[in-house]
mmCIF file of N, CA and C in Angstrom:
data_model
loop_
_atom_site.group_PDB
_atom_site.id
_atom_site.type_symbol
_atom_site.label_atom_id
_atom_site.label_comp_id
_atom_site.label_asym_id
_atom_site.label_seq_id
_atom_site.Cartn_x
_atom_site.Cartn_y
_atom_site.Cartn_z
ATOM 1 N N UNK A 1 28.473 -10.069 -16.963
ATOM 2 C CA UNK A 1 27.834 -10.981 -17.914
ATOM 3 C C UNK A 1 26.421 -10.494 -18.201
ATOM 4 N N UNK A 2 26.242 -10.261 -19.462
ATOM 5 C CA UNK A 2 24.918 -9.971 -19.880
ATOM 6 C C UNK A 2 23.648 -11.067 -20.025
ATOM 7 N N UNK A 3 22.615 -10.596 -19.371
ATOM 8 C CA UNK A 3 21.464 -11.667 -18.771
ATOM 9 C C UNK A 3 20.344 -11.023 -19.068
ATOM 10 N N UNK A 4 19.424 -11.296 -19.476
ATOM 11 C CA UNK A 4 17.920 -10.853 -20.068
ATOM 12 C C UNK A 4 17.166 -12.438 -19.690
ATOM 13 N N UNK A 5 15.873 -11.648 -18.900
ATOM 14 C CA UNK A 5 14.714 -12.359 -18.715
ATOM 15 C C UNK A 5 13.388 -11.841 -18.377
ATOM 16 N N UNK A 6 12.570 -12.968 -19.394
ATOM 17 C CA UNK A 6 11.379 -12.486 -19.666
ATOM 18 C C UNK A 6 10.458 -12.462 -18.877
ATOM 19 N N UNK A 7 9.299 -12.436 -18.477
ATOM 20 C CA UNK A 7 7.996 -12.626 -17.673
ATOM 21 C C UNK A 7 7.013 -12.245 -17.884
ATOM 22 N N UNK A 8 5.996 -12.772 -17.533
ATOM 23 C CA UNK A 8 4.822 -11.968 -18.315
ATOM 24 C C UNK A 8 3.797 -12.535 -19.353
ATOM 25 N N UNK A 9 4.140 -13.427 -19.912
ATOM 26 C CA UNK A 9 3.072 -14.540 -21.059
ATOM 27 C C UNK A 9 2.359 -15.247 -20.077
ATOM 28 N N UNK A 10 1.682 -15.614 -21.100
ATOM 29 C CA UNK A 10 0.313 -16.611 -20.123
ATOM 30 C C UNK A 10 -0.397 -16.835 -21.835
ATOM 31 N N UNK A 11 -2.124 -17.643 -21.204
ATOM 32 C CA UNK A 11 -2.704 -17.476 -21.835
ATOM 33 C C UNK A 11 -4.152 -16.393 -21.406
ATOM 34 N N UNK A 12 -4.700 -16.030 -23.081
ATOM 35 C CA UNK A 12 -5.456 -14.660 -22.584
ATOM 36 C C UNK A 12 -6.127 -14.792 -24.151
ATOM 37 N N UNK A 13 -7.441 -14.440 -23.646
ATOM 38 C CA UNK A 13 -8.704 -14.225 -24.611
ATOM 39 C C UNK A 13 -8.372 -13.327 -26.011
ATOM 40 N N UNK A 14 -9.048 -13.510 -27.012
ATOM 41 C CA UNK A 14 -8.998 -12.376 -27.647
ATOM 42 C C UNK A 14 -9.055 -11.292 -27.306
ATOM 43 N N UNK A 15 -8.692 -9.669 -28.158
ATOM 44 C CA UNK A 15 -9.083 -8.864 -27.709
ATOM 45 C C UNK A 15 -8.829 -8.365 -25.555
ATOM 46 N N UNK A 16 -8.045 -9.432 -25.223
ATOM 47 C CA UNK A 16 -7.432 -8.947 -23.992
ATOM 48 C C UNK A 16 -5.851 -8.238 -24.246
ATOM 49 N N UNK A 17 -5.181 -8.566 -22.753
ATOM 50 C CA UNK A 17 -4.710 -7.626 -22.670
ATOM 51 C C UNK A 17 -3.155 -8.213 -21.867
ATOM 52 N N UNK A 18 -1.831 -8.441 -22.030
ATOM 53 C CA UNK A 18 -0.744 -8.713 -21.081
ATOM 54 C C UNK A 18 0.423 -7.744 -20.829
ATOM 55 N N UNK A 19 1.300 -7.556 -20.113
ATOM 56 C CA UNK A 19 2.290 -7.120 -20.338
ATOM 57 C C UNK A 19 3.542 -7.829 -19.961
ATOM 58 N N UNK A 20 4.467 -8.182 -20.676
ATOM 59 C CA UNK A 20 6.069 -8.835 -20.328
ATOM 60 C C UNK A 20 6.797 -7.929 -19.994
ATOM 61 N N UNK A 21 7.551 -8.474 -19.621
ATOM 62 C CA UNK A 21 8.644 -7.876 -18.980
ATOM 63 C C UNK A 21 10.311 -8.384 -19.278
ATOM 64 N N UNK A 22 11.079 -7.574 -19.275
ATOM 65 C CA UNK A 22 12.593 -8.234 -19.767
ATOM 66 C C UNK A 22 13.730 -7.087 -18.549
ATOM 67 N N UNK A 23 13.631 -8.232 -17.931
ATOM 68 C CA UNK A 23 14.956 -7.637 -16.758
ATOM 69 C C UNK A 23 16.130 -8.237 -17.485
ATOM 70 N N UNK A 24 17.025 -6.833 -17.097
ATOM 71 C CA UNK A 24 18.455 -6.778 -17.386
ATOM 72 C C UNK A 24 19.187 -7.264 -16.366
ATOM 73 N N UNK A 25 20.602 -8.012 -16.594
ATOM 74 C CA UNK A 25 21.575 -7.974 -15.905
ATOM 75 C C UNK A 25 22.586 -7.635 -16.403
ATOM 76 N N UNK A 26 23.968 -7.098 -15.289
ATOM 77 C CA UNK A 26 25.235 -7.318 -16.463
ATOM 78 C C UNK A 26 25.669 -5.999 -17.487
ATOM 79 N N UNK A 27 24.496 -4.967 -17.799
ATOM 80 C CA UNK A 27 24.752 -4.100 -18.294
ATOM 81 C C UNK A 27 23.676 -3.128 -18.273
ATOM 82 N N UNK A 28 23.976 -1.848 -18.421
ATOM 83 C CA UNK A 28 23.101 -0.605 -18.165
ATOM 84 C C UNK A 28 22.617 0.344 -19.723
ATOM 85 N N UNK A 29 21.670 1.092 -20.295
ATOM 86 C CA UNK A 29 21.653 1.951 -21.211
ATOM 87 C C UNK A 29 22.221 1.088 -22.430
ATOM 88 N N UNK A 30 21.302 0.030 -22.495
ATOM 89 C CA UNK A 30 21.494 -0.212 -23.622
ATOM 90 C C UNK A 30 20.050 -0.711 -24.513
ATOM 91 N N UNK A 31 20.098 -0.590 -26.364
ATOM 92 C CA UNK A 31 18.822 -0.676 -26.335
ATOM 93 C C UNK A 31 18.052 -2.068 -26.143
ATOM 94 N N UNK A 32 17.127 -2.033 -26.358
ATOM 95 C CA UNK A 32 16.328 -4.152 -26.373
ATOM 96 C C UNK A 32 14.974 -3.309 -27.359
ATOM 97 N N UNK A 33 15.206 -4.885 -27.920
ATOM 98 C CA UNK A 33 14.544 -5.213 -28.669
ATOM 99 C C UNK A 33 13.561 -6.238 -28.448
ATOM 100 N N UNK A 34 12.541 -6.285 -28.913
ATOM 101 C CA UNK A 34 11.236 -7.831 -28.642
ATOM 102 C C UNK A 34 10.945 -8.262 -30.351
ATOM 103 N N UNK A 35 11.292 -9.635 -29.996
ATOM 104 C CA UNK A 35 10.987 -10.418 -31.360
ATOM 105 C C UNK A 35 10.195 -11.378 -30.867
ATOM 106 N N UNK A 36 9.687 -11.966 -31.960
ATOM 107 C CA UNK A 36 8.417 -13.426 -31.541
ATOM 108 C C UNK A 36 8.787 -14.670 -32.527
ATOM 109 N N UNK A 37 8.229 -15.379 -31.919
ATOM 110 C CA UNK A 37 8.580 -16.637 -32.834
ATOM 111 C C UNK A 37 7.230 -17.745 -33.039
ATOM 112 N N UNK A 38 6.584 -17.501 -34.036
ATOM 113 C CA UNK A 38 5.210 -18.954 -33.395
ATOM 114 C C UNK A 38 5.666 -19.963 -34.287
ATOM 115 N N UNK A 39 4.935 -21.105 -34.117
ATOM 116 C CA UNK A 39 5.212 -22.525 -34.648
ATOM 117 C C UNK A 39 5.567 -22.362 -36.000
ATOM 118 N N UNK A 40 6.529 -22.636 -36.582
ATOM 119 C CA UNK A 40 6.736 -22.857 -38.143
ATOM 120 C C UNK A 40 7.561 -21.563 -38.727
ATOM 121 N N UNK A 41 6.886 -20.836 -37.941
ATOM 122 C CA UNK A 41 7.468 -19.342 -38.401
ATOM 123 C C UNK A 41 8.862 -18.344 -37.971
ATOM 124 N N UNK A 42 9.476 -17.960 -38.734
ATOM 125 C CA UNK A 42 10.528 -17.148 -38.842
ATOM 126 C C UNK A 42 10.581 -16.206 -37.265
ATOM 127 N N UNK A 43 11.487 -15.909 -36.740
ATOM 128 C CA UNK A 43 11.444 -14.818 -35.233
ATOM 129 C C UNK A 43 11.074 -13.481 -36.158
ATOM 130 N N UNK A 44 10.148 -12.703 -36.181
ATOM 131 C CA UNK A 44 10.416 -11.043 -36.475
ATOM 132 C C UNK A 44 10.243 -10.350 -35.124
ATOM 133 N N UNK A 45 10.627 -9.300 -35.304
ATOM 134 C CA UNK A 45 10.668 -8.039 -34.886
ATOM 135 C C UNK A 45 9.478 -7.341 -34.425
ATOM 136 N N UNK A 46 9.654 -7.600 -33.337
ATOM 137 C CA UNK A 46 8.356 -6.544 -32.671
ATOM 138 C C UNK A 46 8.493 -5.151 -32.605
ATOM 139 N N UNK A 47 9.391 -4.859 -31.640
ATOM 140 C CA UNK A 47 9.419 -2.980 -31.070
ATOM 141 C C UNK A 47 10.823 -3.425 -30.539
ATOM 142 N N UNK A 48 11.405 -1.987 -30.747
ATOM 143 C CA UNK A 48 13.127 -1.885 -30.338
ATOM 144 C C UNK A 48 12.834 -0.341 -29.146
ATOM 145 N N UNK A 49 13.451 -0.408 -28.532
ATOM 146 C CA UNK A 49 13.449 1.065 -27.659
ATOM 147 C C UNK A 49 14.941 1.508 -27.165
ATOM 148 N N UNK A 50 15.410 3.053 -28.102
ATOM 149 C CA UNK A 50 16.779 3.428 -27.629
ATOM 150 C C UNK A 50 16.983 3.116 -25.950
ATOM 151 N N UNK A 51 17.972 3.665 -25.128
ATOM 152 C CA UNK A 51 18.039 3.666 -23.592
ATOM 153 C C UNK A 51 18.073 4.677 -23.267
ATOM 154 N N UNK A 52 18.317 5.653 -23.734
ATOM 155 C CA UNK A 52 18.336 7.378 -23.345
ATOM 156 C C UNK A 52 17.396 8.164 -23.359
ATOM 157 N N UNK A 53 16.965 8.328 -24.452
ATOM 158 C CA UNK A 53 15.697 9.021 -25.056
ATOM 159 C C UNK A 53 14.622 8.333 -25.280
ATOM 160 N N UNK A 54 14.636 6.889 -25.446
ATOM 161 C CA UNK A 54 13.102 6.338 -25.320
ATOM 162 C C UNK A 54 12.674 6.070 -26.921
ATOM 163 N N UNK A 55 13.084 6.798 -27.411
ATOM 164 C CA UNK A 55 12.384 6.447 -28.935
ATOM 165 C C UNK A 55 12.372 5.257 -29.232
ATOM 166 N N UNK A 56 10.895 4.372 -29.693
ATOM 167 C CA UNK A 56 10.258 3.696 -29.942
ATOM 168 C C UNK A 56 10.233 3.525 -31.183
ATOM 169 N N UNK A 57 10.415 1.847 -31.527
ATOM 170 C CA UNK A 57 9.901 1.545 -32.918
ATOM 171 C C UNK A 57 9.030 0.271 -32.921
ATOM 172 N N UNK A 58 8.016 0.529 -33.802
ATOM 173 C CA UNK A 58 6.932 -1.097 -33.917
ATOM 174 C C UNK A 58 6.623 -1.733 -35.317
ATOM 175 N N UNK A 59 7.391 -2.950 -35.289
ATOM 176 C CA UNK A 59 6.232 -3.664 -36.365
ATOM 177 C C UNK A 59 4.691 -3.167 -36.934
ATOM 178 N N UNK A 60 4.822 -2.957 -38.182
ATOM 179 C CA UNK A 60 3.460 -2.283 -37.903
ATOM 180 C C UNK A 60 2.176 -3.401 -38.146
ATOM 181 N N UNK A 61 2.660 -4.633 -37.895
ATOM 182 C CA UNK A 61 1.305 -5.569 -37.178
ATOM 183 C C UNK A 61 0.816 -5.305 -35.827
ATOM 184 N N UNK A 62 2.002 -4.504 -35.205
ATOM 185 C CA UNK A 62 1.274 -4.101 -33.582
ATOM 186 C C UNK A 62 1.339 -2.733 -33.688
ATOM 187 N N UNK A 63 1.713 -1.946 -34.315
ATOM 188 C CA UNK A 63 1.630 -0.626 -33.891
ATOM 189 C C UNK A 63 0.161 -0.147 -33.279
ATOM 190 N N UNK A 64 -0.349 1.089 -32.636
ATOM 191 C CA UNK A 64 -1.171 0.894 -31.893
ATOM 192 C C UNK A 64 -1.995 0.415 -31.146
ATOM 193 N N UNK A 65 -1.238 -1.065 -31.320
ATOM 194 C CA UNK A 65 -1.930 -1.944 -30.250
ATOM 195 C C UNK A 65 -1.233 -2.302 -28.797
ATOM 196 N N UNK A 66 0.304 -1.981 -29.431
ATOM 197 C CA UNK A 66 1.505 -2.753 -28.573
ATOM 198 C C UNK A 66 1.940 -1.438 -27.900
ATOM 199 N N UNK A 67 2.689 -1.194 -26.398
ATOM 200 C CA UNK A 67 3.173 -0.050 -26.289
ATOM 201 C C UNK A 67 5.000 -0.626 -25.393
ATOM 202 N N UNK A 68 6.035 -0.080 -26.335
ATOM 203 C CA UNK A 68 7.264 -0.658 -25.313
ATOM 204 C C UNK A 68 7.462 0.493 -24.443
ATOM 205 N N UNK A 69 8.410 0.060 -22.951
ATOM 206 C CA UNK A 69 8.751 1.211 -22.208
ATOM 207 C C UNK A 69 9.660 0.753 -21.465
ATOM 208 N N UNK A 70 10.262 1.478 -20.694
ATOM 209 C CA UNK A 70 11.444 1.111 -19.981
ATOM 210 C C UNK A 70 11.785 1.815 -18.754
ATOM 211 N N UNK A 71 12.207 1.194 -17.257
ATOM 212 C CA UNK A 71 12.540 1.961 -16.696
ATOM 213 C C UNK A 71 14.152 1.684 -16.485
ATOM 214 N N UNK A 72 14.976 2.516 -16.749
ATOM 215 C CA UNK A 72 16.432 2.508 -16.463
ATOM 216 C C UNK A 72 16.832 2.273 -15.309
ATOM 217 N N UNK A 73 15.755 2.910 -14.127
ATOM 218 C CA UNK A 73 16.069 2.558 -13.063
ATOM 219 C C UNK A 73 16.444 0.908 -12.254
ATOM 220 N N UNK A 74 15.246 0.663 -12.950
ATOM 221 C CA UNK A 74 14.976 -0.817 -12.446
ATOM 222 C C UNK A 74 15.857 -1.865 -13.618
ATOM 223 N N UNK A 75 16.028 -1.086 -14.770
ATOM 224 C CA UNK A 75 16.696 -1.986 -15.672
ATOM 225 C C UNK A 75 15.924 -3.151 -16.026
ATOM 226 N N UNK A 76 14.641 -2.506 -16.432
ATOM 227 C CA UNK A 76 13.472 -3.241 -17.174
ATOM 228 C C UNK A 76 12.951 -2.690 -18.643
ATOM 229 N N UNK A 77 12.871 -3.546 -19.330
ATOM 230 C CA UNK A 77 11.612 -2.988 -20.397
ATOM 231 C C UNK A 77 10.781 -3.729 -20.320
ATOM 232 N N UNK A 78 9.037 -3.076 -20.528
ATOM 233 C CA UNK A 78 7.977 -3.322 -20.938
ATOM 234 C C UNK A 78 7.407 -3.697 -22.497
ATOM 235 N N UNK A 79 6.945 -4.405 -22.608
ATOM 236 C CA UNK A 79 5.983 -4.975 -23.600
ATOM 237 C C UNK A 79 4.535 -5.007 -23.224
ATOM 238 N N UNK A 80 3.939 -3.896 -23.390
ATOM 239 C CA UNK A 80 2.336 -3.726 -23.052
ATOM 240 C C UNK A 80 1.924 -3.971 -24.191
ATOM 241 N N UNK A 81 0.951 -5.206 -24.062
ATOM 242 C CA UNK A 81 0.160 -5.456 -25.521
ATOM 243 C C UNK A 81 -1.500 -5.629 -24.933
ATOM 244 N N UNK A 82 -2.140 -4.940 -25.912
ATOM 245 C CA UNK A 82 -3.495 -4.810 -25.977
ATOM 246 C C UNK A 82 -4.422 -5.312 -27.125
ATOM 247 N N UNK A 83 -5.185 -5.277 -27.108
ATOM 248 C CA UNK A 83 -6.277 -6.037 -28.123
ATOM 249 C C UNK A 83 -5.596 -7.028 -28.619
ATOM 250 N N UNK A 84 -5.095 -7.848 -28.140
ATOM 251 C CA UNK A 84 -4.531 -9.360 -28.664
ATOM 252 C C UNK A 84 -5.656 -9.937 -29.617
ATOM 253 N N UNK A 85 -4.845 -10.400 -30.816
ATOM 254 C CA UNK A 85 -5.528 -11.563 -31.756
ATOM 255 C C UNK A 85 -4.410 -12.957 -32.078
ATOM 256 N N UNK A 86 -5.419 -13.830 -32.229
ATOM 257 C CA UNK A 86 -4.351 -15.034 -32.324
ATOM 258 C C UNK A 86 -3.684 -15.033 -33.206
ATOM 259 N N UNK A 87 -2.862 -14.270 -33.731
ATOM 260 C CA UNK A 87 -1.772 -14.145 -34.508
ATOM 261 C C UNK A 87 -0.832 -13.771 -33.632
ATOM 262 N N UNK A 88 -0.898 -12.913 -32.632
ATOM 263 C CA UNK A 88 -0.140 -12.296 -31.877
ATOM 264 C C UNK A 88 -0.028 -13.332 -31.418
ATOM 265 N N UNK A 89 -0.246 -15.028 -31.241
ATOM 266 C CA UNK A 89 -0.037 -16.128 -30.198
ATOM 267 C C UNK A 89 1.689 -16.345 -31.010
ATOM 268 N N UNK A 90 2.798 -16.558 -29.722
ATOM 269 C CA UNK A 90 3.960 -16.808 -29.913
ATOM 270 C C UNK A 90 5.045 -16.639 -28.908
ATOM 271 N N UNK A 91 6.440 -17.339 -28.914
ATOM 272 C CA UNK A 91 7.200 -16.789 -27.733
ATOM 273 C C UNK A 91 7.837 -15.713 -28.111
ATOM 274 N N UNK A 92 7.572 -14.666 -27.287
ATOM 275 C CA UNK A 92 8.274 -13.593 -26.847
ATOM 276 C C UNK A 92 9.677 -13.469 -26.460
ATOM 277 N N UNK A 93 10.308 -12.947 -27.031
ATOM 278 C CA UNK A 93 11.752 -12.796 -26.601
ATOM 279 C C UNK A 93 12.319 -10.986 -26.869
ATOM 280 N N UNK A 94 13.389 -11.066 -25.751
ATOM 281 C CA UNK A 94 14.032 -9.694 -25.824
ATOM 282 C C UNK A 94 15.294 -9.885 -26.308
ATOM 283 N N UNK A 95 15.934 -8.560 -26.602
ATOM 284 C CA UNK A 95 17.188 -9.083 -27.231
ATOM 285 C C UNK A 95 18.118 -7.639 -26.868
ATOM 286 N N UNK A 96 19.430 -8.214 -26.753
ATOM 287 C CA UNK A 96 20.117 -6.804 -27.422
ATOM 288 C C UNK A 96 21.486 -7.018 -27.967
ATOM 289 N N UNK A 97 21.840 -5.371 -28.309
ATOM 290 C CA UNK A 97 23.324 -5.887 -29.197
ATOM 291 C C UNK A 97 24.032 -4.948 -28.082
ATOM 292 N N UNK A 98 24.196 -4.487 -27.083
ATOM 293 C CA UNK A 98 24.472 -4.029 -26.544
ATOM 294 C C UNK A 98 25.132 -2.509 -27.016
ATOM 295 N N UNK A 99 24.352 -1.397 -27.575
ATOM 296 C CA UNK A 99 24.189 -0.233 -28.166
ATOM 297 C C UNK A 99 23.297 0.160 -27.521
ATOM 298 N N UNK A 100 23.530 1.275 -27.528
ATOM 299 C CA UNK A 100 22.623 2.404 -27.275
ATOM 300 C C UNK A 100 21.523 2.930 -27.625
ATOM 301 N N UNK A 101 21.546 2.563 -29.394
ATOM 302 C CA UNK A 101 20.713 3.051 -29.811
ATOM 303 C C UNK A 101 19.826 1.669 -30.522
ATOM 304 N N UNK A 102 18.950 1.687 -31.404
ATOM 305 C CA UNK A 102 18.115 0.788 -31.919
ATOM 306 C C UNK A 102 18.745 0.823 -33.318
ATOM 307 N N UNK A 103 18.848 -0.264 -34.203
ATOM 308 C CA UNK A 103 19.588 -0.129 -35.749
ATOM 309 C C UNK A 103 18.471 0.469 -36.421
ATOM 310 N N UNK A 104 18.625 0.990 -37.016
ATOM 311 C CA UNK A 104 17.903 1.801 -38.467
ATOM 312 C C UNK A 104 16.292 0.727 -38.949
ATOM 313 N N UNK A 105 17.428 -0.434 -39.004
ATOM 314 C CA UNK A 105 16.595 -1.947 -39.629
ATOM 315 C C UNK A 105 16.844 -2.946 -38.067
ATOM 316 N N UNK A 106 15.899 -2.358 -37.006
ATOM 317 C CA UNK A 106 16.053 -3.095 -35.719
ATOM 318 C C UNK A 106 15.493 -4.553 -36.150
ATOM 319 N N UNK A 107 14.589 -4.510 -36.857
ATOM 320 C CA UNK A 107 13.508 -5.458 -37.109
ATOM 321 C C UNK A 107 14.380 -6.696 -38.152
ATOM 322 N N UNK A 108 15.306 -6.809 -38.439
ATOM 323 C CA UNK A 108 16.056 -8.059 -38.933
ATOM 324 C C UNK A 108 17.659 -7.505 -39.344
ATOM 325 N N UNK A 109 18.655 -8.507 -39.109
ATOM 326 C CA UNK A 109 18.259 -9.924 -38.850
ATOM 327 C C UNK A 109 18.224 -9.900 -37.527
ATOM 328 N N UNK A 110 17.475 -10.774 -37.077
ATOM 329 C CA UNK A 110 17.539 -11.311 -35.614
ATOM 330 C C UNK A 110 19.100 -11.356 -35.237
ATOM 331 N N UNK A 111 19.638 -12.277 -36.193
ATOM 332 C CA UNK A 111 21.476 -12.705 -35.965
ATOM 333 C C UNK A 111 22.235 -11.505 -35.605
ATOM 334 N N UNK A 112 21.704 -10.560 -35.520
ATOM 335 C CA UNK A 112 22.309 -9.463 -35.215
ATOM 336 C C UNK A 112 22.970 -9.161 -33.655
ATOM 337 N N UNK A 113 21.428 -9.657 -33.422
ATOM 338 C CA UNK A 113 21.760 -9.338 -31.475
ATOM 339 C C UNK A 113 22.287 -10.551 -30.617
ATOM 340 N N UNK A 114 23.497 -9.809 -30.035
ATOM 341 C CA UNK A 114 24.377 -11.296 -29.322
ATOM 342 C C UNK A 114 23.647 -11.880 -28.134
ATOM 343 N N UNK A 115 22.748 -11.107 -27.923
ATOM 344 C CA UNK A 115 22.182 -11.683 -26.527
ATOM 345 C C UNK A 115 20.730 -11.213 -26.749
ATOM 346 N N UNK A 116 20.140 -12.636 -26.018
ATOM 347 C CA UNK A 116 19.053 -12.928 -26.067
ATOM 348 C C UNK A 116 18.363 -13.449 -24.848
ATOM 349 N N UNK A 117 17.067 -13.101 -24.065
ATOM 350 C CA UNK A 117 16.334 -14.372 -23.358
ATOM 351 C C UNK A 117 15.897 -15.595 -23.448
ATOM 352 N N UNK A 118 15.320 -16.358 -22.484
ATOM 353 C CA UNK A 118 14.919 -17.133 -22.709
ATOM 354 C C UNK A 118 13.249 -17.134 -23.079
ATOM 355 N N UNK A 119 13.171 -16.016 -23.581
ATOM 356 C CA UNK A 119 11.727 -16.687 -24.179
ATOM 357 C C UNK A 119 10.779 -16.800 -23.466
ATOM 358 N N UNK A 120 9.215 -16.006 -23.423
ATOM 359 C CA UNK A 120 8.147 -16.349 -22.869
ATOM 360 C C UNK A 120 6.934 -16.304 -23.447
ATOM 361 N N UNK A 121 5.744 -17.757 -23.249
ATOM 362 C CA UNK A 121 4.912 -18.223 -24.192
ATOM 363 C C UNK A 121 3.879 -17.038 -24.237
ATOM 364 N N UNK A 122 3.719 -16.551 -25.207
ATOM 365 C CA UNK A 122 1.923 -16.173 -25.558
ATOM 366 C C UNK A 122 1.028 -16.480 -26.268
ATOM 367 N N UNK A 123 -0.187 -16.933 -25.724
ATOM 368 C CA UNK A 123 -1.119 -17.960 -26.141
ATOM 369 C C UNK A 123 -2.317 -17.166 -25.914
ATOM 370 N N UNK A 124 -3.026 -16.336 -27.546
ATOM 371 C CA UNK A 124 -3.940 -15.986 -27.515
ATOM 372 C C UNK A 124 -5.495 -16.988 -27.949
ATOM 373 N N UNK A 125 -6.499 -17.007 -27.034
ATOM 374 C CA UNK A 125 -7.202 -18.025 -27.619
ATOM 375 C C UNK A 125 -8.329 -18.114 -27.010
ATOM 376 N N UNK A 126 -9.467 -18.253 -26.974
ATOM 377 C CA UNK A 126 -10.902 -18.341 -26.719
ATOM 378 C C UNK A 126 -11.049 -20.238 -26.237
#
């Protein structure tokens, strides 16, 4: 049975700094994806990361700010985010479709990926 969970939100200043986390269960080498969701607003697409090779993709509202990573071993991915602004405030979620690779168009629809976490808060704010 496939199981994803998050960890890692809190709240944190502008211009700081968190990293989440999305442990796997249930299945190995496959890719995940991080989407967000804040009040009112639609889930998009953060960063997708293949399971083999690593190749990385980002929203480019976070690109150089955000870094994804993964260890296969542990059957984790990372969400390292840096210079947070309160836009970036929202729940975090991982996802996958259980593939290998990341879709072309990782970044929608959400409805795509059969499995999902439960979600963890980030609350950027002074």
């Amino acid at each position: 049975q496939v199981q994803l969970v998050e960890s890692g939100g809190g709240l944190v200043q502008p211009g700081g700094s968190l990293r989440l986390s999305c442990s796997a269960s249930g299945f190995t080498f496959h890719a995940i994806a991080w989407f967000r969701q804040a009040p009112g607003k639609e889930r998009e697409g953060v960063s997708c990361i293949n399971s083999g090779d690593h190749q990385s993709y980002y929203a480019g509202s976070v690109k150089g700010r955000f870094t994804i990573s993964r260890d296969n071993a542990k059957n984790t991915v990372y969400l390292q985010m840096n210079s947070l602004k309160a836009d970036d405030t929202a729940v975090y979620y991982c996802a996958t479709d259980a593939r290998p690779f990341c879709y072309s168009e990782w970044y929608a629809p959400p409805e795509r990926y059969g499995y999902w976490g439960q979600g963890t808060p980030v609350t950027v704010s002074s």
